[in-house]
mmCIF file of N, CA and C in Angstrom:
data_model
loop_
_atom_site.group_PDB
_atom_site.id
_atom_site.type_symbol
_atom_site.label_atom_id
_atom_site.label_comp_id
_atom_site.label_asym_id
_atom_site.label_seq_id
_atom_site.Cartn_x
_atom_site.Cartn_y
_atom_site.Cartn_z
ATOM 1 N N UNK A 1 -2.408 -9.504 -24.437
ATOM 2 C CA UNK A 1 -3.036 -9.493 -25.724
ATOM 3 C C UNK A 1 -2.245 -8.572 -26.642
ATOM 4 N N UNK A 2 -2.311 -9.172 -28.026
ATOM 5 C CA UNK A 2 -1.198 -7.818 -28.807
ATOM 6 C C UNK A 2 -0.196 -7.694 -28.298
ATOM 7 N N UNK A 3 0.022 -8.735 -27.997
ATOM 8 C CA UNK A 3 2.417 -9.197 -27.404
ATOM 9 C C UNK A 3 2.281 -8.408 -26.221
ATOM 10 N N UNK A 4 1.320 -7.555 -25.655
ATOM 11 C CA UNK A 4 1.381 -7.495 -24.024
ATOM 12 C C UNK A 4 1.361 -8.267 -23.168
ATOM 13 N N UNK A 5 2.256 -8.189 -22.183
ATOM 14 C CA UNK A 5 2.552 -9.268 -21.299
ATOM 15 C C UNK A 5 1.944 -9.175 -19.861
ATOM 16 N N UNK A 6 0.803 -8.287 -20.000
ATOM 17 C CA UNK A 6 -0.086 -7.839 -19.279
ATOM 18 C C UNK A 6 -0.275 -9.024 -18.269
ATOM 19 N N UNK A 7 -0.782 -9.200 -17.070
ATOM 20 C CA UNK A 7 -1.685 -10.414 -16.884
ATOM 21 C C UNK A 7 -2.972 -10.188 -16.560
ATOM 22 N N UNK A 8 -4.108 -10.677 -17.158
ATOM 23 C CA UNK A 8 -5.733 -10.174 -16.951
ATOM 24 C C UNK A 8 -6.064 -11.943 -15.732
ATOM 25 N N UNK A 9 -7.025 -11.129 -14.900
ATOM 26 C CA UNK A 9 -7.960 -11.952 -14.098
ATOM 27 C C UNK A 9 -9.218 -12.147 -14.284
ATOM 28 N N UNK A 10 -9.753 -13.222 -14.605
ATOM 29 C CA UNK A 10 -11.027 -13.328 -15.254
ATOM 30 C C UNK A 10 -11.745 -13.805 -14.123
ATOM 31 N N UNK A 11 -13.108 -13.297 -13.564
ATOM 32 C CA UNK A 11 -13.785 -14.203 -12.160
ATOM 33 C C UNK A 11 -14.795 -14.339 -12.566
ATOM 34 N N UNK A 12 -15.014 -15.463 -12.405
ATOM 35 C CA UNK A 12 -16.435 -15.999 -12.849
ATOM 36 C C UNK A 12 -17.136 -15.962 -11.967
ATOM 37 N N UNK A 13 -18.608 -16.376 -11.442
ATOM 38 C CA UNK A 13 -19.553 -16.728 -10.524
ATOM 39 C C UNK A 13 -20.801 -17.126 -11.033
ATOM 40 N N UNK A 14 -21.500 -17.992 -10.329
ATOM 41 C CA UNK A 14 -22.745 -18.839 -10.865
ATOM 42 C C UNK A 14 -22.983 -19.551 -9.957
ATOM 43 N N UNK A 15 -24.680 -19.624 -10.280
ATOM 44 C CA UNK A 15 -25.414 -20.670 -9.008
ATOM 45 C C UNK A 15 -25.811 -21.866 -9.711
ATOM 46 N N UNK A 16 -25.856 -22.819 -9.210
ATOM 47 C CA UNK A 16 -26.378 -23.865 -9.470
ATOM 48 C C UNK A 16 -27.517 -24.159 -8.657
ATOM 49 N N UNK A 17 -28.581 -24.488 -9.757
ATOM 50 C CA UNK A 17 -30.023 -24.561 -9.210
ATOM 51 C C UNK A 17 -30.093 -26.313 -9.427
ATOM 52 N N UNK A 18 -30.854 -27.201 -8.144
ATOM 53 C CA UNK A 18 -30.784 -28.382 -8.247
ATOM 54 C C UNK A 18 -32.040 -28.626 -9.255
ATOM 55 N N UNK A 19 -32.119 -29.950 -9.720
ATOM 56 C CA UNK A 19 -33.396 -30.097 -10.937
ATOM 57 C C UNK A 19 -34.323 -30.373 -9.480
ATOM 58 N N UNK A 20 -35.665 -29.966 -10.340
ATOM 59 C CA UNK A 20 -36.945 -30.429 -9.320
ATOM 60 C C UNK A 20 -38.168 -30.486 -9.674
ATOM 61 N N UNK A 21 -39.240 -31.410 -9.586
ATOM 62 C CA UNK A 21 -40.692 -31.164 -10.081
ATOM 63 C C UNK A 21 -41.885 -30.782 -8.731
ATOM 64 N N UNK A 22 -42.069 -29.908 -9.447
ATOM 65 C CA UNK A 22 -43.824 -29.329 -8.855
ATOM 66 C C UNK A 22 -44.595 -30.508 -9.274
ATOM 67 N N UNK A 23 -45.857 -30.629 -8.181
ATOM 68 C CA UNK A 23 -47.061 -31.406 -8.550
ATOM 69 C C UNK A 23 -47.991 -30.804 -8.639
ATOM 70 N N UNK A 24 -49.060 -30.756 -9.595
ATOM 71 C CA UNK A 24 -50.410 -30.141 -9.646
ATOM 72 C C UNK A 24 -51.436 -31.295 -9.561
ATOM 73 N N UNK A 25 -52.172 -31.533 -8.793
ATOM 74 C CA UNK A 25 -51.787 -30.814 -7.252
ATOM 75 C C UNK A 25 -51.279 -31.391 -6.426
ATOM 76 N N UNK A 26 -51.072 -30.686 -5.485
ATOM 77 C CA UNK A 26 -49.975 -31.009 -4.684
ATOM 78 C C UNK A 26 -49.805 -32.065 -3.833
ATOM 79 N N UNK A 27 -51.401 -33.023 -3.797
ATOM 80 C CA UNK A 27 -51.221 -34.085 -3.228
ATOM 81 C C UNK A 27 -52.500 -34.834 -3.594
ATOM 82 N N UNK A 28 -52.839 -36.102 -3.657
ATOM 83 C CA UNK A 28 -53.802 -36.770 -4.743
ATOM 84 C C UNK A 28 -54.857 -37.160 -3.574
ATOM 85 N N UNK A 29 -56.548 -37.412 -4.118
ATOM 86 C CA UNK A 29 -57.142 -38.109 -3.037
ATOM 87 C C UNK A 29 -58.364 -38.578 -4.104
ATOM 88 N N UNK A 30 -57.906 -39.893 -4.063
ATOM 89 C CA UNK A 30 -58.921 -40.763 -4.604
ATOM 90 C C UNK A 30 -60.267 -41.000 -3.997
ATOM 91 N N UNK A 31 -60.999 -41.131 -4.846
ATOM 92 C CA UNK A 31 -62.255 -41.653 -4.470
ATOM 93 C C UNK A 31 -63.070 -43.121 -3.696
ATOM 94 N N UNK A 32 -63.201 -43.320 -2.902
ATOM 95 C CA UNK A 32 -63.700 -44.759 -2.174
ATOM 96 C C UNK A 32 -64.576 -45.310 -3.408
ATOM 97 N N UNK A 33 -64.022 -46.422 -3.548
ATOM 98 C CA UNK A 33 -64.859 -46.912 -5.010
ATOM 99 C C UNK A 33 -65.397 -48.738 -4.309
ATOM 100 N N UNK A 34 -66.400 -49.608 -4.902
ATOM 101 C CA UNK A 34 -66.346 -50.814 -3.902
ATOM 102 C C UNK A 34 -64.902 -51.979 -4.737
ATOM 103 N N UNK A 35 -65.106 -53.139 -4.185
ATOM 104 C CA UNK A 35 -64.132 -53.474 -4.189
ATOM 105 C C UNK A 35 -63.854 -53.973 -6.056
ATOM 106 N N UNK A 36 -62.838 -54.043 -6.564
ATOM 107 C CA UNK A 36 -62.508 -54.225 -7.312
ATOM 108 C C UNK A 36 -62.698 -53.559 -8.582
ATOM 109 N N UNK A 37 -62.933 -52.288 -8.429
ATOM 110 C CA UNK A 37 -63.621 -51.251 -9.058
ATOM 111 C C UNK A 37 -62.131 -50.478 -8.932
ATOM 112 N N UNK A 38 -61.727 -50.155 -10.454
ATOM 113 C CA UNK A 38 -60.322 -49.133 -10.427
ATOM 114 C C UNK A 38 -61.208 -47.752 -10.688
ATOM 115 N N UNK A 39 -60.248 -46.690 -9.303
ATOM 116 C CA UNK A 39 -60.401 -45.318 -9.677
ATOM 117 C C UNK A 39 -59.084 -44.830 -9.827
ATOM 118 N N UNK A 40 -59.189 -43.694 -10.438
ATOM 119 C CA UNK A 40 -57.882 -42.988 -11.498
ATOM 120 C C UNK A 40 -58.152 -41.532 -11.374
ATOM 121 N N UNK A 41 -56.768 -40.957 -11.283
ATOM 122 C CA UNK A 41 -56.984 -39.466 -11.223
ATOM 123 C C UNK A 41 -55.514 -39.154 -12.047
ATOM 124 N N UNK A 42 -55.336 -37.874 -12.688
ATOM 125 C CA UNK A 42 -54.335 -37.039 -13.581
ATOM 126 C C UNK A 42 -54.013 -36.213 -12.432
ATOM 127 N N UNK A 43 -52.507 -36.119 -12.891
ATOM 128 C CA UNK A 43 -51.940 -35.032 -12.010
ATOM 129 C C UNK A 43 -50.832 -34.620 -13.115
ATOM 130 N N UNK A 44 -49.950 -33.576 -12.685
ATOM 131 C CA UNK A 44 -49.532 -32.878 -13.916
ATOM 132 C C UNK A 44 -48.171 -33.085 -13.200
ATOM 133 N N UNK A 45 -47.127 -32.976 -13.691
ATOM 134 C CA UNK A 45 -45.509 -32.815 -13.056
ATOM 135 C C UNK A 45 -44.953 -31.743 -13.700
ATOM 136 N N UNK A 46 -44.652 -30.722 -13.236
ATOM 137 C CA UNK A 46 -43.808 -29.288 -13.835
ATOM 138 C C UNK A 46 -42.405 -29.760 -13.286
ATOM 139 N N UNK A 47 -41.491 -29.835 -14.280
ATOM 140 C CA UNK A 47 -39.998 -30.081 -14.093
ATOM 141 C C UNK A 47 -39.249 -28.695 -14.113
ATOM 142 N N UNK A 48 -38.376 -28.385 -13.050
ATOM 143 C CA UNK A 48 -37.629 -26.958 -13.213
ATOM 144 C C UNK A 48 -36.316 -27.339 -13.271
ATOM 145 N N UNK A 49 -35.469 -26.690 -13.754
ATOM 146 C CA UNK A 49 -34.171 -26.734 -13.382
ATOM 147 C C UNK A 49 -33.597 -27.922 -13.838
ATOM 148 N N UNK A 50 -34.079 -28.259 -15.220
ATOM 149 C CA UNK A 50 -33.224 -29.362 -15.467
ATOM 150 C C UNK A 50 -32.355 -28.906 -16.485
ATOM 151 N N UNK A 51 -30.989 -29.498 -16.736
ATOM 152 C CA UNK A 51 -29.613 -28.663 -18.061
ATOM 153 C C UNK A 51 -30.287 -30.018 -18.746
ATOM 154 N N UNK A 52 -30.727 -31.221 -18.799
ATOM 155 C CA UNK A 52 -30.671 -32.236 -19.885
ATOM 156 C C UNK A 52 -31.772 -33.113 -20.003
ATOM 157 N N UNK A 53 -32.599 -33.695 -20.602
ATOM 158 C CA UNK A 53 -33.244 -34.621 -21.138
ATOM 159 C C UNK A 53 -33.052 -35.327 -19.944
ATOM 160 N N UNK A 54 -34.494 -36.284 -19.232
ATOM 161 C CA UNK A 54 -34.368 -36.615 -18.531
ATOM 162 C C UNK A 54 -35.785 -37.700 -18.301
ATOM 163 N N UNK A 55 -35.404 -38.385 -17.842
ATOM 164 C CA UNK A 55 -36.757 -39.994 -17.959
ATOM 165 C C UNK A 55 -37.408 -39.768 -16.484
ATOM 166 N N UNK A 56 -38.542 -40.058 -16.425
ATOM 167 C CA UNK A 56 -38.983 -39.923 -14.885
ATOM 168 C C UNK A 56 -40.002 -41.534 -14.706
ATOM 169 N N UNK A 57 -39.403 -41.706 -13.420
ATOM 170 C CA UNK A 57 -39.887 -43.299 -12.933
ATOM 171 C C UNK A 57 -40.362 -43.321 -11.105
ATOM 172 N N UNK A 58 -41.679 -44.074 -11.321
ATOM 173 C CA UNK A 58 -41.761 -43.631 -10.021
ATOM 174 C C UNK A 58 -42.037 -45.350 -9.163
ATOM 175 N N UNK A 59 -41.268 -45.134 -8.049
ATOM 176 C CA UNK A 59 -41.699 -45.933 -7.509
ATOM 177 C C UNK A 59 -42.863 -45.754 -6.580
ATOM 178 N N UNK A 60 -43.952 -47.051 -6.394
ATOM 179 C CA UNK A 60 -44.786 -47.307 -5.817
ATOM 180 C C UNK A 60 -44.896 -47.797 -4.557
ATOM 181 N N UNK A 61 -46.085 -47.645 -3.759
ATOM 182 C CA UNK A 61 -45.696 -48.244 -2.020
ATOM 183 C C UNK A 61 -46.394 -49.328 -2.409
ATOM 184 N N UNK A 62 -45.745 -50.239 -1.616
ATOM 185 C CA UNK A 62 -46.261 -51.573 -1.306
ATOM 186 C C UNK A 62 -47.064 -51.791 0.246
ATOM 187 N N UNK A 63 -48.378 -52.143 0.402
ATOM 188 C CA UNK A 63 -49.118 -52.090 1.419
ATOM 189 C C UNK A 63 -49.097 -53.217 2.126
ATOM 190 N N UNK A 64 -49.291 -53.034 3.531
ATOM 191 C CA UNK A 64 -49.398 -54.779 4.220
ATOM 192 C C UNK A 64 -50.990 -54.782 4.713
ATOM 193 N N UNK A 65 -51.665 -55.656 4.561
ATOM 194 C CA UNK A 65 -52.918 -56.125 4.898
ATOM 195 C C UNK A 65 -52.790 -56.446 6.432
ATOM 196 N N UNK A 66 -54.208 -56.457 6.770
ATOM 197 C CA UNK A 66 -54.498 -56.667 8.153
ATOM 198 C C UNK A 66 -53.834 -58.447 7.881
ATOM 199 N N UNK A 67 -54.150 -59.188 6.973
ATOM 200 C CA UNK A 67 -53.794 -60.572 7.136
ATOM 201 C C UNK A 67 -52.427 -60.589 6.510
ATOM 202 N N UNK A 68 -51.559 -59.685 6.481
ATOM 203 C CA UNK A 68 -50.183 -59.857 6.679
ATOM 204 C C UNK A 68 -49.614 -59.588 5.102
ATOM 205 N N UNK A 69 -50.771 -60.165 4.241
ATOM 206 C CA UNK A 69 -50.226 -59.969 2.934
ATOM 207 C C UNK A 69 -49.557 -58.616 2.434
ATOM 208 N N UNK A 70 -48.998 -58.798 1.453
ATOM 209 C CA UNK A 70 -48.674 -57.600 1.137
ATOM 210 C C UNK A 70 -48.854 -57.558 -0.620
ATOM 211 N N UNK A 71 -49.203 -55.968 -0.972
ATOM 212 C CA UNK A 71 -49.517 -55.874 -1.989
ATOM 213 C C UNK A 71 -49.444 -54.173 -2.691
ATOM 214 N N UNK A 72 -49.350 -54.108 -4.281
ATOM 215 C CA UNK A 72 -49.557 -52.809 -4.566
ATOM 216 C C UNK A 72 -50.832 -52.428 -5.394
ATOM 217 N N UNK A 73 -51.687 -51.825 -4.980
ATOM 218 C CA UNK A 73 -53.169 -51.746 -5.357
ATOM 219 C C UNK A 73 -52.868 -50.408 -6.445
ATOM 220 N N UNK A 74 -51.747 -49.959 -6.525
ATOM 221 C CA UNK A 74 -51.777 -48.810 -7.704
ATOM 222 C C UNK A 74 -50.974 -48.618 -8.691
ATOM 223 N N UNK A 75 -51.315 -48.073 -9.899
ATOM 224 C CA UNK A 75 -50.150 -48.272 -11.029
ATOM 225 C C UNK A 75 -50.578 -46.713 -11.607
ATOM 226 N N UNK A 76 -49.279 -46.402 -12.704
ATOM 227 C CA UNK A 76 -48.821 -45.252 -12.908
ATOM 228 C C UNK A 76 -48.691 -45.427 -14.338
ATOM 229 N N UNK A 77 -49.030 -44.676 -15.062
ATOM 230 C CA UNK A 77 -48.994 -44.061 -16.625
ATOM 231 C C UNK A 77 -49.120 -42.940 -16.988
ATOM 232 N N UNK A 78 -48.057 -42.441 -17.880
ATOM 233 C CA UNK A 78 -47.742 -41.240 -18.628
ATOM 234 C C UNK A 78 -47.980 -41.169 -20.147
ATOM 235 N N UNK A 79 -49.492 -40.710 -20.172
ATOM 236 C CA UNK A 79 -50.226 -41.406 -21.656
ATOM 237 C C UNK A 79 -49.362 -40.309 -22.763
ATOM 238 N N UNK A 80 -48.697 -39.581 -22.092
ATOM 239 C CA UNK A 80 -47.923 -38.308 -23.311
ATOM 240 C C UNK A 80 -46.230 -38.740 -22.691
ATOM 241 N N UNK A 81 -45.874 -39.810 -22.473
ATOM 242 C CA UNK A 81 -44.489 -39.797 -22.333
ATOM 243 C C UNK A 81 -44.187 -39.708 -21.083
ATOM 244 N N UNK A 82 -42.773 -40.517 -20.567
ATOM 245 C CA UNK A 82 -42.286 -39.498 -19.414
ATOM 246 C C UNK A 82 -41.057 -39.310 -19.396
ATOM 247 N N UNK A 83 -40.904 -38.631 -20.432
ATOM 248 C CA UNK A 83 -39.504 -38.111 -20.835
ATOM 249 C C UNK A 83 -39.419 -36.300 -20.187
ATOM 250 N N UNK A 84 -38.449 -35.794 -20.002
ATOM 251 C CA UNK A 84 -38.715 -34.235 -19.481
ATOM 252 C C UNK A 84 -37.628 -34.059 -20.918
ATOM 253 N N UNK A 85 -38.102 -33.192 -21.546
ATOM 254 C CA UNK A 85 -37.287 -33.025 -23.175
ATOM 255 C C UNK A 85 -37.183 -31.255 -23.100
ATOM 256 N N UNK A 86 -36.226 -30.781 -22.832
ATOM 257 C CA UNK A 86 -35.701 -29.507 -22.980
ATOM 258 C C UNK A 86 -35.881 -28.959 -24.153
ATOM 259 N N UNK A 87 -36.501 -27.737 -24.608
ATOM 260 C CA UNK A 87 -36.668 -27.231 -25.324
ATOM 261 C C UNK A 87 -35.888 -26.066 -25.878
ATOM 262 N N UNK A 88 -35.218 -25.380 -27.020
ATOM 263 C CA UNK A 88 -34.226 -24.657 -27.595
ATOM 264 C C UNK A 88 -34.491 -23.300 -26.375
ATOM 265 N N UNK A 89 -35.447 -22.924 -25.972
ATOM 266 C CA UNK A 89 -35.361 -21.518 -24.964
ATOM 267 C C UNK A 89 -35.274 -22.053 -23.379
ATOM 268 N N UNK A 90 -35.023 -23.144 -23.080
ATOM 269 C CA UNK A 90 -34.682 -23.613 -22.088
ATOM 270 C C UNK A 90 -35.303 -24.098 -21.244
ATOM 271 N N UNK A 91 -36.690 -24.346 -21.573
ATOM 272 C CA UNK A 91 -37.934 -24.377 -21.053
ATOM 273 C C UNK A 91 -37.856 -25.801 -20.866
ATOM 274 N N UNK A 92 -38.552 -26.322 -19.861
ATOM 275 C CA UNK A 92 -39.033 -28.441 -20.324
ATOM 276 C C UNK A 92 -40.448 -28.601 -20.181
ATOM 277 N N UNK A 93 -41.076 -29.463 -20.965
ATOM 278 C CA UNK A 93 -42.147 -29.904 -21.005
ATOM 279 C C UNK A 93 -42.822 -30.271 -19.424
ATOM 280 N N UNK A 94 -44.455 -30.277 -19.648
ATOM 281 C CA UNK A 94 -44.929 -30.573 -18.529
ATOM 282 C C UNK A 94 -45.784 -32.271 -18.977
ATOM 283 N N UNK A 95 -45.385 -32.933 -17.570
ATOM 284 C CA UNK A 95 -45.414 -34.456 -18.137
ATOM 285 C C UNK A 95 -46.692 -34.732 -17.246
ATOM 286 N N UNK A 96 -48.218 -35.043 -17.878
ATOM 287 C CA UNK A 96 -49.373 -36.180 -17.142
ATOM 288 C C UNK A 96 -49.082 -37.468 -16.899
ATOM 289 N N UNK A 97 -49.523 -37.628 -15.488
ATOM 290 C CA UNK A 97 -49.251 -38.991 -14.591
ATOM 291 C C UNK A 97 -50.549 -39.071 -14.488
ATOM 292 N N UNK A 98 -50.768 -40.233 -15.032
ATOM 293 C CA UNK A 98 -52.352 -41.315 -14.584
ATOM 294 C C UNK A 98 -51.686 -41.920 -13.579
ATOM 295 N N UNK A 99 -52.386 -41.735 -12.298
ATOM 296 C CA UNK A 99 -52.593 -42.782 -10.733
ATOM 297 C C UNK A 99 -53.756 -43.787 -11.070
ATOM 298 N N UNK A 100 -53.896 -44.842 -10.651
ATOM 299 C CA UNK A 100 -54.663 -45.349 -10.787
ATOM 300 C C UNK A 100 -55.008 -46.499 -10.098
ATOM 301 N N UNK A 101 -55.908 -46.736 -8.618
ATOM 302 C CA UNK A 101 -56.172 -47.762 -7.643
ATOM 303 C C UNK A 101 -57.261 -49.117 -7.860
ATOM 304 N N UNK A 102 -56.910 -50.034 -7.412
ATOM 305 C CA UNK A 102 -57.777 -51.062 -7.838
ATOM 306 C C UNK A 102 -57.048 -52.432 -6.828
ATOM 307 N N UNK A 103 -58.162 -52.680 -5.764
ATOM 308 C CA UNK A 103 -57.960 -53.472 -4.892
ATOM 309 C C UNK A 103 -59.473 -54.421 -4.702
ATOM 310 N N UNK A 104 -58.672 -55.928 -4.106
ATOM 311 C CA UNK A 104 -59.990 -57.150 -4.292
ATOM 312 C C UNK A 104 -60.563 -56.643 -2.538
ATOM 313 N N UNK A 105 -59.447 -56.387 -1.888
ATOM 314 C CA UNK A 105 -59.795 -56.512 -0.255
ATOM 315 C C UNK A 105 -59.871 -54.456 0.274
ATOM 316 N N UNK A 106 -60.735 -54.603 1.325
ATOM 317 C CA UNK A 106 -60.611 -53.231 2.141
ATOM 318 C C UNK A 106 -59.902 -52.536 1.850
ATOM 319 N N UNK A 107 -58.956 -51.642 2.040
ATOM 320 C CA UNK A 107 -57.786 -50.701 2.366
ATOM 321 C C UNK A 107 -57.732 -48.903 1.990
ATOM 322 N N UNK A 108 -57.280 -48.372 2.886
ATOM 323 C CA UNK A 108 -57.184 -47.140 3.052
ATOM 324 C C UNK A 108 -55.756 -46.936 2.771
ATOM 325 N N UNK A 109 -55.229 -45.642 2.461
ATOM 326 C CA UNK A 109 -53.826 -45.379 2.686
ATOM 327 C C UNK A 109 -53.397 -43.825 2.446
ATOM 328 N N UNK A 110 -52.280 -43.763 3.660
ATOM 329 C CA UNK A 110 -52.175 -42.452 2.859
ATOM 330 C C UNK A 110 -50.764 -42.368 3.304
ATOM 331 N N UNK A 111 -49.856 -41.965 2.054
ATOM 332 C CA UNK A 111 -48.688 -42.283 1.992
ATOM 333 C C UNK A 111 -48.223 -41.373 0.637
ATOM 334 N N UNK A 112 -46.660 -42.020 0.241
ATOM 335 C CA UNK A 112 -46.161 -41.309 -0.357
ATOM 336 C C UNK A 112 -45.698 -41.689 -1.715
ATOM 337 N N UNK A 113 -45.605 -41.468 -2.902
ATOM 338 C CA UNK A 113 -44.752 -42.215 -3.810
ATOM 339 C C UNK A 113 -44.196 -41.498 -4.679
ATOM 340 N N UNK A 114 -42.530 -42.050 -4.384
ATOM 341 C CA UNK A 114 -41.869 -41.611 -5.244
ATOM 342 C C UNK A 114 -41.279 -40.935 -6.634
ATOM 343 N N UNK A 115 -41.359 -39.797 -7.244
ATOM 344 C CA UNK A 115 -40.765 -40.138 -8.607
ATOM 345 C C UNK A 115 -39.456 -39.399 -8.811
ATOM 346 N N UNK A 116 -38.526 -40.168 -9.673
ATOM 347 C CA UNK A 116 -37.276 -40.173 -9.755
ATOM 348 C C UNK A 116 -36.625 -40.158 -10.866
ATOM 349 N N UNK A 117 -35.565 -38.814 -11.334
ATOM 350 C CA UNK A 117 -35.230 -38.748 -12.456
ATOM 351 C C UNK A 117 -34.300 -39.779 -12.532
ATOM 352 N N UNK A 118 -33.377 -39.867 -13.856
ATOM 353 C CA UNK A 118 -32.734 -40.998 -14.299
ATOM 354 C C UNK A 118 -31.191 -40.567 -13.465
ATOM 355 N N UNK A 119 -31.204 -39.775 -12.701
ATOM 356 C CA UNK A 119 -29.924 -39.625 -11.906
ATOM 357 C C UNK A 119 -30.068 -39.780 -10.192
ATOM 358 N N UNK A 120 -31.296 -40.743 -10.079
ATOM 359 C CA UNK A 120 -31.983 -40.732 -8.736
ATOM 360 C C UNK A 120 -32.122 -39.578 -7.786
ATOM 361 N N UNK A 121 -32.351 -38.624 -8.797
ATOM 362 C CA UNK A 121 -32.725 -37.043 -7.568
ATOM 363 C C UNK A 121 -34.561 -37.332 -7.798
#
């Protein structure tokens, strides 16, 4: 610097934190309703660790019936968006997921479903 022909070593270091969402709560349990009667419950998604704007999509399980059929008795809505939108202090929004079950025949289940940012983490 200033026509010195010095040589400087600059070392950097940093962690990288993977993106990830919390569930509130941490795992859903619907109500036995009779048949063809939809029940619905809110759950909240806290997104951490995300650097960018980010869409969230979830896939659903598909069930097999005692008579072989197969089917998905539940659907998913995000009545405020499901965008994760980073905010200027680095913060991201917290995104509501409507679950919501509705079946003609019997069925129980307990299982898992997916949700997945737009970079499949």
């Amino acid at each position: 610097l200033n026509d010195n022909a010095s040589q400087y070593i600059v070392k950097l270091s940093g962690t990288l934190r993977s993106p990830k969402m919390d569930f509130h709560p941490p795992f859903l349990m619907l109500m036995p309703v009779p048949l063809d009667v939809e029940t619905e419950s809110d759950i909240t998604i806290i997104p951490q660790n995300f650097i960018r704007q980010s869409r969230i999509t979830v896939k659903l399980p598909e069930l097999e019936l005692a008579d072989g059929t197969r089917t998905c008795p539940f659907s998913v809505q995000f009545p405020e968006g499901q965008d994760i939108v980073l905010s200027s202090d680095g913060t991201t929004n917290e995104l509501t997921c409507r679950i919501s079950f509705k079946s003609s025949k019997p069925m129980s289940f307990l299982g898992e479903m997916l949700f997945i940012d737009q970079e499949e983490n």
